[in-house]
């Protein structure tokens, strides 16, 4: 049993890259405590890393969605042959008030144009 405990301690020390250093566990109680601490550290580290990756992924998806929505607005203004000042005003309005709140598609654009939420001078 002690040999298994020492083996487990060795594997955890190597895998968690804690290293053996100047201080190391000698008694079975110390080894057990250190193994639990290393496992807990690995779990906490993986949770933190998961949150960082999730946050970066959400930010990237958000930027991509906003770019797609701005492309829809640009395509709409091209299709309607809007003047340059009106086009800039539409893009500014979409960026400030709508781009972050909705996933635009053809049905959403139809609703946007017909439900009265867009300023009348832009329609």
One Martini backbone bead per residue (centre of mass of N, CA, C, O) as a GRO file, in nm:
protein
  123
    1UNK     BB    1   0.057   0.063  -0.021
    2UNK     BB    2   0.301   0.256  -0.001
    3UNK     BB    3   0.396   0.218  -0.291
    4UNK     BB    4   0.141   0.330  -0.423
    5UNK     BB    5   0.157   0.609  -0.294
    6UNK     BB    6   0.434   0.685  -0.414
    7UNK     BB    7   0.349   0.654  -0.708
    8UNK     BB    8   0.121   0.860  -0.708
    9UNK     BB    9   0.297   1.097  -0.621
   10UNK     BB   10   0.488   1.094  -0.859
   11UNK     BB   11   0.279   1.133  -1.086
   12UNK     BB   12   0.157   1.400  -0.982
   13UNK     BB   13   0.419   1.562  -0.977
   14UNK     BB   14   0.472   1.540  -1.279
   15UNK     BB   15   0.190   1.626  -1.406
   16UNK     BB   16   0.177   1.909  -1.231
   17UNK     BB   17   0.468   2.040  -1.219
   18UNK     BB   18   0.584   2.080  -0.926
   19UNK     BB   19   0.791   1.903  -0.813
   20UNK     BB   20   1.038   1.831  -0.563
   21UNK     BB   21   1.249   1.990  -0.446
   22UNK     BB   22   1.318   2.075  -0.112
   23UNK     BB   23   1.022   1.992  -0.067
   24UNK     BB   24   0.878   1.690   0.069
   25UNK     BB   25   0.708   1.406   0.104
   26UNK     BB   26   0.714   1.118   0.346
   27UNK     BB   27   0.461   1.062   0.470
   28UNK     BB   28   0.152   0.937   0.420
   29UNK     BB   29   0.005   1.198   0.505
   30UNK     BB   30   0.161   1.395   0.328
   31UNK     BB   31   0.106   1.257   0.061
   32UNK     BB   32  -0.201   1.278   0.073
   33UNK     BB   33  -0.219   1.584   0.091
   34UNK     BB   34  -0.060   1.653  -0.167
   35UNK     BB   35  -0.241   1.500  -0.364
   36UNK     BB   36  -0.498   1.661  -0.308
   37UNK     BB   37  -0.380   1.938  -0.378
   38UNK     BB   38  -0.305   1.872  -0.672
   39UNK     BB   39  -0.586   1.795  -0.767
   40UNK     BB   40  -0.721   2.061  -0.695
   41UNK     BB   41  -0.536   2.236  -0.872
   42UNK     BB   42  -0.609   2.102  -1.142
   43UNK     BB   43  -0.911   2.168  -1.131
   44UNK     BB   44  -0.893   2.476  -1.101
   45UNK     BB   45  -0.725   2.522  -1.354
   46UNK     BB   46  -0.936   2.404  -1.555
   47UNK     BB   47  -1.161   2.605  -1.490
   48UNK     BB   48  -1.014   2.863  -1.566
   49UNK     BB   49  -0.944   2.783  -1.857
   50UNK     BB   50  -1.236   2.744  -1.948
   51UNK     BB   51  -1.327   3.039  -1.901
   52UNK     BB   52  -1.130   3.175  -2.091
   53UNK     BB   53  -1.216   3.027  -2.349
   54UNK     BB   54  -1.516   3.108  -2.339
   55UNK     BB   55  -1.474   3.413  -2.352
   56UNK     BB   56  -1.321   3.423  -2.622
   57UNK     BB   57  -1.543   3.286  -2.788
   58UNK     BB   58  -1.768   3.492  -2.736
   59UNK     BB   59  -1.619   3.737  -2.853
   60UNK     BB   60  -1.587   3.619  -3.139
   61UNK     BB   61  -1.888   3.571  -3.196
   62UNK     BB   62  -1.978   3.862  -3.157
   63UNK     BB   63  -1.804   3.991  -3.379
   64UNK     BB   64  -1.918   3.821  -3.608
   65UNK     BB   65  -2.217   3.903  -3.575
   66UNK     BB   66  -2.178   4.206  -3.618
   67UNK     BB   67  -2.055   4.185  -3.902
   68UNK     BB   68  -2.302   4.049  -4.031
   69UNK     BB   69  -2.504   4.274  -3.963
   70UNK     BB   70  -2.355   4.499  -4.117
   71UNK     BB   71  -2.384   4.356  -4.391
   72UNK     BB   72  -2.689   4.371  -4.406
   73UNK     BB   73  -2.705   4.678  -4.405
   74UNK     BB   74  -2.531   4.721  -4.654
   75UNK     BB   75  -2.706   4.557  -4.849
   76UNK     BB   76  -2.959   4.724  -4.812
   77UNK     BB   77  -2.838   5.000  -4.905
   78UNK     BB   78  -2.765   4.894  -5.186
   79UNK     BB   79  -3.046   4.799  -5.279
   80UNK     BB   80  -3.175   5.101  -5.218
   81UNK     BB   81  -2.983   5.328  -5.299
   82UNK     BB   82  -2.844   5.499  -5.090
   83UNK     BB   83  -2.720   5.754  -4.963
   84UNK     BB   84  -2.445   5.830  -4.796
   85UNK     BB   85  -2.569   5.971  -4.544
   86UNK     BB   86  -2.790   5.755  -4.498
   87UNK     BB   87  -2.599   5.517  -4.470
   88UNK     BB   88  -2.443   5.620  -4.223
   89UNK     BB   89  -2.691   5.646  -4.041
   90UNK     BB   90  -2.774   5.348  -4.051
   91UNK     BB   91  -2.512   5.229  -3.941
   92UNK     BB   92  -2.511   5.384  -3.675
   93UNK     BB   93  -2.782   5.283  -3.573
   94UNK     BB   94  -2.714   4.979  -3.581
   95UNK     BB   95  -2.464   4.988  -3.395
   96UNK     BB   96  -2.602   5.131  -3.139
   97UNK     BB   97  -2.904   4.963  -3.122
   98UNK     BB   98  -2.880   4.648  -3.270
   99UNK     BB   99  -2.623   4.464  -3.312
  100UNK     BB  100  -2.617   4.340  -3.002
  101UNK     BB  101  -2.940   4.226  -2.984
  102UNK     BB  102  -2.941   4.083  -3.275
  103UNK     BB  103  -3.036   3.840  -3.518
  104UNK     BB  104  -3.003   3.886  -3.842
  105UNK     BB  105  -3.241   3.854  -4.103
  106UNK     BB  106  -3.479   3.862  -4.332
  107UNK     BB  107  -3.713   3.867  -4.126
  108UNK     BB  108  -3.597   4.090  -3.949
  109UNK     BB  109  -3.587   4.311  -4.163
  110UNK     BB  110  -3.888   4.316  -4.218
  111UNK     BB  111  -3.968   4.391  -3.930
  112UNK     BB  112  -3.800   4.648  -3.905
  113UNK     BB  113  -3.951   4.801  -4.149
  114UNK     BB  114  -4.267   4.746  -4.030
  115UNK     BB  115  -4.278   4.821  -3.698
  116UNK     BB  116  -4.143   5.127  -3.632
  117UNK     BB  117  -3.840   5.130  -3.498
  118UNK     BB  118  -3.744   5.283  -3.728
  119UNK     BB  119  -3.664   5.558  -3.850
  120UNK     BB  120  -3.845   5.716  -4.094
  121UNK     BB  121  -3.602   5.849  -4.254
  122UNK     BB  122  -3.478   5.554  -4.323
  123UNK     BB  123  -3.741   5.441  -4.481
   0.00000   0.00000   0.00000
